[in-house]
Each structure stands twice: as C-alpha cells, then as structure tokens.
Amino acid sequence: MNKQKQQNVTIKGTKDGLTLHLNDTCSFAELLTELKTKLLTNKHGDADQIVTVYVKIGNRYLTTEQETELKALIEENQYLVVKQIDSNVILKQDAVRVREESELVSVTKVVRSGQVLHVEGDLLLVGDVNPGGTVVAGGNLFVLGALKGIAHAGYRGNKNAVIAASLMKPSQLRIADIITRSEEERNEKEENIMECAYLDDNDQMVIDRVQTLPHLRPNLTRVERRI
C-alpha cells in the first residue's frame, strides 16, 4: 500500500477568514508550488467579499524576500488579503531583547541631579534618587532609598509596572504614558513608610502602602526568587 503523501498546505476557514497552516519541514519551493495549486483549485471570496488570511508557518524562518513572495502569491487572488504571518522562530536579537526585558538589574549607587539610570527590565536600586536625578525601567522600579527625583516604570507602555520606594517623595512619577507630579499638598507623615505607585483600572496613578503589591501584582513573586 502506498503511503499517502504529506500535505504541506492546509487551508481552514474560520469566522475571521482563512487560516493557512504551512509545513515547516519541506523546502520553500515545494511549499509555494503546493500553495499555488491549492489556491487555484479552491476558490475563496467573491466580488463582494474580501477574505482575510492568517498564515501559520510553524518553526520555519522566512527572509524578508520569502515573506514578500509568499504574501504576493496568496494575494494574486484579488479577494484574499494577508493579515498576519505567524512564526514560532525568534531572532537572536529579539531573544536578547526579551531576556533583557525580563531581567532584574541590581544597582547600588546614588543617582544625583542630572544623572539618568536606564535599564530594559526591572530595576532594584539600593540608594537614593536625588532631586534632578532620573531612573527609567522597562519593567518595575524598586528603590531601597529615598526617591526624590523622576521615576519612569514600564517606559515601553507596560501599564502593569509599579514603582516602590522606601521614601516616596518624587518630583515626578510616570508609568507607561501616565504622569503624575509631586503633590506638595500631601500631608507629611509622622513616620516614613515604604510606598508603591501603580495604575488602577481607570489608568489613575495610586500611591499606597507597599504591602498592597502582592494582592495587586501577584506576578511580582518572580522578583522574590531572584533576590
């Protein structure tokens, strides 16, 4: 009995359009040949309807030229429009970026006026941020000291980032694109307590006791494993 030839292209219709599952082990040339045949024999769309196409290429890496060629082949049918090409492959530079963004960086220093301390991931600063100093993190900011300058957490748009400090007296706090300045009218506390800043469900900046963090951001437990 002859073994059935493996299909390199599987076309599935969904409520959102078409999903093309492409074999990631055959050659790119074989893939294009079979895809072209299947698109010709299986008509999709009509004069009154544009069909959105999602392409899943698994563990195959496509160059920019190959991706352009694949998209052009699909869109030879004027009623098909490629919305997205998904791959499991991650480039080395992207892997480095992901690692940096998830890394906790510990620094022991005083950030003085005019200085900027910038990290891609979470920042644990053991020291003060003086007035005029700035600390920026792609993730969360933890200051074991006095925060009297500018602190910007989640600078790439992460609204779940938090800022915590032993002494919270900032000139400006920023999480993602939400900014709040120092509240000079805030009553001075009789005792200094460690506080945190976060965004609530309405994107309003809230400053509270640091003890609220485990309930608000349970995923912060990953930091506990690294300290």
mmCIF file of C-alpha atoms in Angstrom:
data_model
loop_
_atom_site.group_PDB
_atom_site.id
_atom_site.type_symbol
_atom_site.label_atom_id
_atom_site.label_comp_id
_atom_site.label_asym_id
_atom_site.label_seq_id
_atom_site.Cartn_x
_atom_site.Cartn_y
_atom_site.Cartn_z
ATOM 1 C CA MET A 1 0.000 0.000 0.000
ATOM 2 C CA ASN A 2 1.367 3.398 -0.979
ATOM 3 C CA LYS A 3 1.871 5.822 1.837
ATOM 4 C CA GLN A 4 -0.232 8.935 1.452
ATOM 5 C CA LYS A 5 1.843 11.981 0.651
ATOM 6 C CA GLN A 6 2.026 14.518 3.441
ATOM 7 C CA GLN A 7 0.190 17.741 2.765
ATOM 8 C CA ASN A 8 2.376 20.806 3.004
ATOM 9 C CA VAL A 9 -0.553 23.221 2.968
ATOM 10 C CA THR A 10 -3.755 23.004 4.994
ATOM 11 C CA ILE A 11 -6.472 25.601 4.468
ATOM 12 C CA LYS A 12 -9.085 26.124 7.159
ATOM 13 C CA GLY A 13 -11.999 28.532 7.091
ATOM 14 C CA THR A 14 -12.882 30.428 10.269
ATOM 15 C CA LYS A 15 -15.295 33.186 11.188
ATOM 16 C CA ASP A 16 -12.382 35.612 10.799
ATOM 17 C CA GLY A 17 -11.378 34.432 7.312
ATOM 18 C CA LEU A 18 -8.886 31.772 6.231
ATOM 19 C CA THR A 19 -6.012 30.223 8.160
ATOM 20 C CA LEU A 20 -3.203 28.630 6.164
ATOM 21 C CA HIS A 21 -1.095 26.077 8.046
ATOM 22 C CA LEU A 22 2.180 25.589 6.171
ATOM 23 C CA ASN A 23 4.533 22.657 6.723
ATOM 24 C CA ASP A 24 7.842 23.835 8.188
ATOM 25 C CA THR A 25 9.927 20.810 7.113
ATOM 26 C CA CYS A 26 9.598 20.883 3.317
ATOM 27 C CA SER A 27 11.562 23.203 1.051
ATOM 28 C CA PHE A 28 10.243 26.691 0.443
ATOM 29 C CA ALA A 29 9.953 25.939 -3.281
ATOM 30 C CA GLU A 30 7.797 22.859 -2.586
ATOM 31 C CA LEU A 31 5.659 24.934 -0.279
ATOM 32 C CA LEU A 32 5.000 27.607 -2.896
ATOM 33 C CA THR A 33 4.189 25.044 -5.577
ATOM 34 C CA GLU A 34 1.578 23.273 -3.461
ATOM 35 C CA LEU A 35 0.163 26.519 -2.135
ATOM 36 C CA LYS A 36 -0.306 27.900 -5.638
ATOM 37 C CA THR A 37 -2.099 24.716 -6.746
ATOM 38 C CA LYS A 38 -4.432 24.733 -3.757
ATOM 39 C CA LEU A 39 -5.291 28.403 -4.129
ATOM 40 C CA LEU A 40 -6.157 27.826 -7.796
ATOM 41 C CA THR A 41 -8.319 24.773 -7.130
ATOM 42 C CA ASN A 42 -10.024 26.172 -4.037
ATOM 43 C CA LYS A 43 -11.647 29.487 -4.823
ATOM 44 C CA HIS A 44 -12.214 31.760 -1.871
ATOM 45 C CA GLY A 45 -14.015 35.062 -1.818
ATOM 46 C CA ASP A 46 -16.108 36.763 -4.454
ATOM 47 C CA ALA A 47 -16.610 40.159 -5.971
ATOM 48 C CA ASP A 48 -18.480 41.381 -2.903
ATOM 49 C CA GLN A 49 -16.217 39.984 -0.191
ATOM 50 C CA ILE A 50 -12.603 40.345 0.833
ATOM 51 C CA VAL A 51 -11.264 37.357 2.751
ATOM 52 C CA THR A 52 -8.680 37.917 5.481
ATOM 53 C CA VAL A 53 -5.845 35.367 5.531
ATOM 54 C CA TYR A 54 -3.778 34.336 8.546
ATOM 55 C CA VAL A 55 -0.646 32.326 7.761
ATOM 56 C CA LYS A 56 0.930 29.935 10.288
ATOM 57 C CA ILE A 57 4.446 28.863 9.296
ATOM 58 C CA GLY A 58 5.453 26.975 12.461
ATOM 59 C CA ASN A 59 9.195 26.686 13.027
ATOM 60 C CA ARG A 60 10.140 27.941 9.575
ATOM 61 C CA TYR A 61 12.225 31.107 9.294
ATOM 62 C CA LEU A 62 11.379 33.344 6.346
ATOM 63 C CA THR A 63 13.640 36.031 4.988
ATOM 64 C CA THR A 64 12.054 39.347 4.104
ATOM 65 C CA GLU A 65 12.157 38.369 0.430
ATOM 66 C CA GLN A 66 10.490 34.997 1.083
ATOM 67 C CA GLU A 67 7.798 36.605 3.190
ATOM 68 C CA THR A 68 7.100 39.105 0.408
ATOM 69 C CA GLU A 69 6.960 36.295 -2.175
ATOM 70 C CA LEU A 70 4.586 34.246 -0.033
ATOM 71 C CA LYS A 71 2.276 37.189 0.529
ATOM 72 C CA ALA A 72 2.293 38.105 -3.172
ATOM 73 C CA LEU A 73 1.375 34.538 -4.164
ATOM 74 C CA ILE A 74 -1.611 34.495 -1.838
ATOM 75 C CA GLU A 75 -2.792 37.916 -2.888
ATOM 76 C CA GLU A 76 -2.704 37.006 -6.585
ATOM 77 C CA ASN A 77 -6.292 36.171 -5.781
ATOM 78 C CA GLN A 78 -7.532 39.740 -5.532
ATOM 79 C CA TYR A 79 -10.099 38.785 -2.897
ATOM 80 C CA LEU A 80 -7.504 37.450 -0.459
ATOM 81 C CA VAL A 81 -5.617 39.803 1.867
ATOM 82 C CA VAL A 82 -2.853 38.561 4.167
ATOM 83 C CA LYS A 83 -3.449 39.945 7.633
ATOM 84 C CA GLN A 84 -0.685 38.203 9.546
ATOM 85 C CA ILE A 85 2.164 35.721 9.158
ATOM 86 C CA ASP A 86 2.949 33.913 12.410
ATOM 87 C CA SER A 87 6.172 32.038 13.105
ATOM 88 C CA ASN A 88 7.490 30.282 16.200
ATOM 89 C CA VAL A 89 11.009 31.373 15.279
ATOM 90 C CA ILE A 90 12.580 34.199 17.258
ATOM 91 C CA LEU A 91 15.649 36.031 16.001
ATOM 92 C CA LYS A 92 18.762 36.252 18.148
ATOM 93 C CA GLN A 93 18.405 39.990 18.659
ATOM 94 C CA ASP A 94 14.773 39.520 19.671
ATOM 95 C CA ALA A 95 15.774 36.786 22.131
ATOM 96 C CA VAL A 96 18.359 39.121 23.659
ATOM 97 C CA ARG A 97 15.744 41.870 23.947
ATOM 98 C CA VAL A 98 13.234 39.535 25.621
ATOM 99 C CA ARG A 99 15.898 38.396 28.093
ATOM 100 C CA GLU A 100 16.853 41.994 28.900
ATOM 101 C CA GLU A 101 13.225 43.000 29.373
ATOM 102 C CA SER A 102 12.637 40.183 31.889
ATOM 103 C CA GLU A 103 15.919 40.687 33.751
ATOM 104 C CA LEU A 104 16.177 42.229 37.207
ATOM 105 C CA VAL A 105 19.133 44.632 37.339
ATOM 106 C CA SER A 106 20.511 45.493 40.782
ATOM 107 C CA VAL A 107 22.444 48.732 41.168
ATOM 108 C CA THR A 108 23.987 50.252 44.287
ATOM 109 C CA LYS A 109 24.548 53.986 43.868
ATOM 110 C CA VAL A 110 23.111 57.432 44.389
ATOM 111 C CA VAL A 111 21.509 58.888 41.273
ATOM 112 C CA ARG A 112 22.438 62.550 41.503
ATOM 113 C CA SER A 113 20.971 65.608 39.822
ATOM 114 C CA GLY A 114 21.401 65.440 36.048
ATOM 115 C CA GLN A 115 22.113 61.692 36.027
ATOM 116 C CA VAL A 116 19.877 59.120 34.295
ATOM 117 C CA LEU A 117 19.877 55.422 35.211
ATOM 118 C CA HIS A 118 18.161 53.372 32.469
ATOM 119 C CA VAL A 119 17.537 49.608 32.306
ATOM 120 C CA GLU A 120 15.495 47.442 29.930
ATOM 121 C CA GLY A 121 13.974 45.183 32.579
ATOM 122 C CA ASP A 122 13.217 45.614 36.286
ATOM 123 C CA LEU A 123 15.445 47.871 38.383
ATOM 124 C CA LEU A 124 16.380 47.338 42.013
ATOM 125 C CA LEU A 125 18.235 50.454 43.128
ATOM 126 C CA VAL A 126 19.938 50.350 46.511
ATOM 127 C CA GLY A 127 20.449 54.059 47.057
ATOM 128 C CA ASP A 128 18.733 57.401 46.687
ATOM 129 C CA VAL A 129 17.419 59.253 43.667
ATOM 130 C CA ASN A 130 18.218 62.883 44.397
ATOM 131 C CA PRO A 131 16.138 65.819 43.098
ATOM 132 C CA GLY A 132 17.005 66.232 39.420
ATOM 133 C CA GLY A 133 18.010 62.561 39.076
ATOM 134 C CA THR A 134 16.069 60.146 36.853
ATOM 135 C CA VAL A 135 15.538 56.389 36.909
ATOM 136 C CA VAL A 136 13.879 54.610 33.975
ATOM 137 C CA ALA A 137 12.937 50.942 33.613
ATOM 138 C CA GLY A 138 11.169 48.862 31.012
ATOM 139 C CA GLY A 139 9.599 46.935 33.892
ATOM 140 C CA ASN A 140 9.217 47.697 37.591
ATOM 141 C CA LEU A 141 11.211 50.124 39.720
ATOM 142 C CA PHE A 142 12.222 49.330 43.295
ATOM 143 C CA VAL A 143 14.184 51.972 45.212
ATOM 144 C CA LEU A 144 15.654 50.973 48.568
ATOM 145 C CA GLY A 145 16.261 54.566 49.492
ATOM 146 C CA ALA A 146 14.734 57.995 49.028
ATOM 147 C CA LEU A 147 13.025 58.670 45.703
ATOM 148 C CA LYS A 148 13.109 62.457 45.299
ATOM 149 C CA GLY A 149 13.715 62.748 41.560
ATOM 150 C CA ILE A 150 11.925 61.358 38.490
ATOM 151 C CA ALA A 151 10.901 57.702 38.183
ATOM 152 C CA HIS A 152 9.546 56.157 34.980
ATOM 153 C CA ALA A 153 8.481 52.495 35.032
ATOM 154 C CA GLY A 154 7.127 50.482 32.086
ATOM 155 C CA TYR A 155 8.516 53.016 29.630
ATOM 156 C CA ARG A 156 7.591 50.879 26.602
ATOM 157 C CA GLY A 157 3.916 51.009 27.556
ATOM 158 C CA ASN A 158 3.628 48.418 30.349
ATOM 159 C CA LYS A 159 0.772 49.759 32.491
ATOM 160 C CA ASN A 160 1.141 46.886 34.968
ATOM 161 C CA ALA A 161 4.561 48.136 36.053
ATOM 162 C CA VAL A 162 4.934 49.505 39.574
ATOM 163 C CA ILE A 163 7.224 51.895 41.396
ATOM 164 C CA ALA A 164 8.182 51.304 45.027
ATOM 165 C CA ALA A 165 10.452 53.284 47.303
ATOM 166 C CA SER A 166 11.478 53.347 50.936
ATOM 167 C CA LEU A 167 10.785 57.079 50.927
ATOM 168 C CA MET A 168 8.379 58.234 48.220
ATOM 169 C CA LYS A 169 8.979 61.961 47.652
ATOM 170 C CA PRO A 170 9.314 62.140 43.827
ATOM 171 C CA SER A 171 9.269 65.239 41.668
ATOM 172 C CA GLN A 172 7.528 63.125 39.013
ATOM 173 C CA LEU A 173 6.192 59.592 38.704
ATOM 174 C CA ARG A 174 5.459 58.008 35.352
ATOM 175 C CA ILE A 175 4.101 54.561 34.500
ATOM 176 C CA ALA A 176 3.845 53.870 30.754
ATOM 177 C CA ASP A 177 2.479 57.193 29.440
ATOM 178 C CA ILE A 178 0.637 58.196 32.623
ATOM 179 C CA ILE A 179 2.358 61.003 34.534
ATOM 180 C CA THR A 180 1.789 62.459 37.972
ATOM 181 C CA ARG A 181 3.829 65.168 39.629
ATOM 182 C CA SER A 182 4.665 65.591 43.278
ATOM 183 C CA GLU A 183 1.757 66.507 45.497
ATOM 184 C CA GLU A 184 3.075 69.337 47.616
ATOM 185 C CA GLU A 185 -0.198 69.418 49.489
ATOM 186 C CA ARG A 186 0.264 65.825 50.706
ATOM 187 C CA ASN A 187 0.409 65.793 54.463
ATOM 188 C CA GLU A 188 3.773 64.939 55.904
ATOM 189 C CA LYS A 189 3.627 61.563 57.664
ATOM 190 C CA GLU A 190 4.860 61.225 61.186
ATOM 191 C CA GLU A 191 6.830 58.153 60.138
ATOM 192 C CA ASN A 192 8.284 57.180 56.819
ATOM 193 C CA ILE A 193 6.744 54.046 55.333
ATOM 194 C CA MET A 194 7.653 52.231 52.143
ATOM 195 C CA GLU A 195 5.118 53.066 49.443
ATOM 196 C CA CYS A 196 4.315 51.977 45.913
ATOM 197 C CA ALA A 197 2.706 53.583 42.896
ATOM 198 C CA TYR A 198 0.573 51.753 40.346
ATOM 199 C CA LEU A 199 -2.194 52.377 37.808
ATOM 200 C CA ASP A 200 -5.730 51.367 38.732
ATOM 201 C CA ASP A 201 -8.359 50.084 36.289
ATOM 202 C CA ASN A 202 -9.073 53.668 35.200
ATOM 203 C CA ASP A 203 -5.389 54.417 34.472
ATOM 204 C CA GLN A 204 -5.219 56.675 37.503
ATOM 205 C CA MET A 205 -1.978 56.764 39.475
ATOM 206 C CA VAL A 206 -2.426 55.428 43.003
ATOM 207 C CA ILE A 207 0.125 55.645 45.813
ATOM 208 C CA ASP A 208 -0.354 53.134 48.612
ATOM 209 C CA ARG A 209 1.499 51.100 51.198
ATOM 210 C CA VAL A 210 3.884 48.589 49.614
ATOM 211 C CA GLN A 211 2.079 45.776 51.440
ATOM 212 C CA THR A 212 -0.722 46.035 48.847
ATOM 213 C CA LEU A 213 1.558 44.887 45.997
ATOM 214 C CA PRO A 214 1.257 41.086 46.467
ATOM 215 C CA HIS A 215 -2.502 41.387 46.017
ATOM 216 C CA LEU A 216 -2.376 43.879 43.149
ATOM 217 C CA ARG A 217 0.504 42.307 41.202
ATOM 218 C CA PRO A 218 0.849 38.641 42.237
ATOM 219 C CA ASN A 219 3.283 38.052 39.357
ATOM 220 C CA LEU A 220 5.874 40.104 41.201
ATOM 221 C CA THR A 221 6.756 36.883 43.049
ATOM 222 C CA ARG A 222 9.286 36.219 40.260
ATOM 223 C CA VAL A 223 11.359 39.060 41.740
ATOM 224 C CA GLU A 224 11.414 37.317 45.095
ATOM 225 C CA ARG A 225 13.116 34.301 43.513
ATOM 226 C CA ARG A 226 15.915 36.454 42.084
ATOM 227 C CA ILE A 227 16.798 38.483 45.159
#
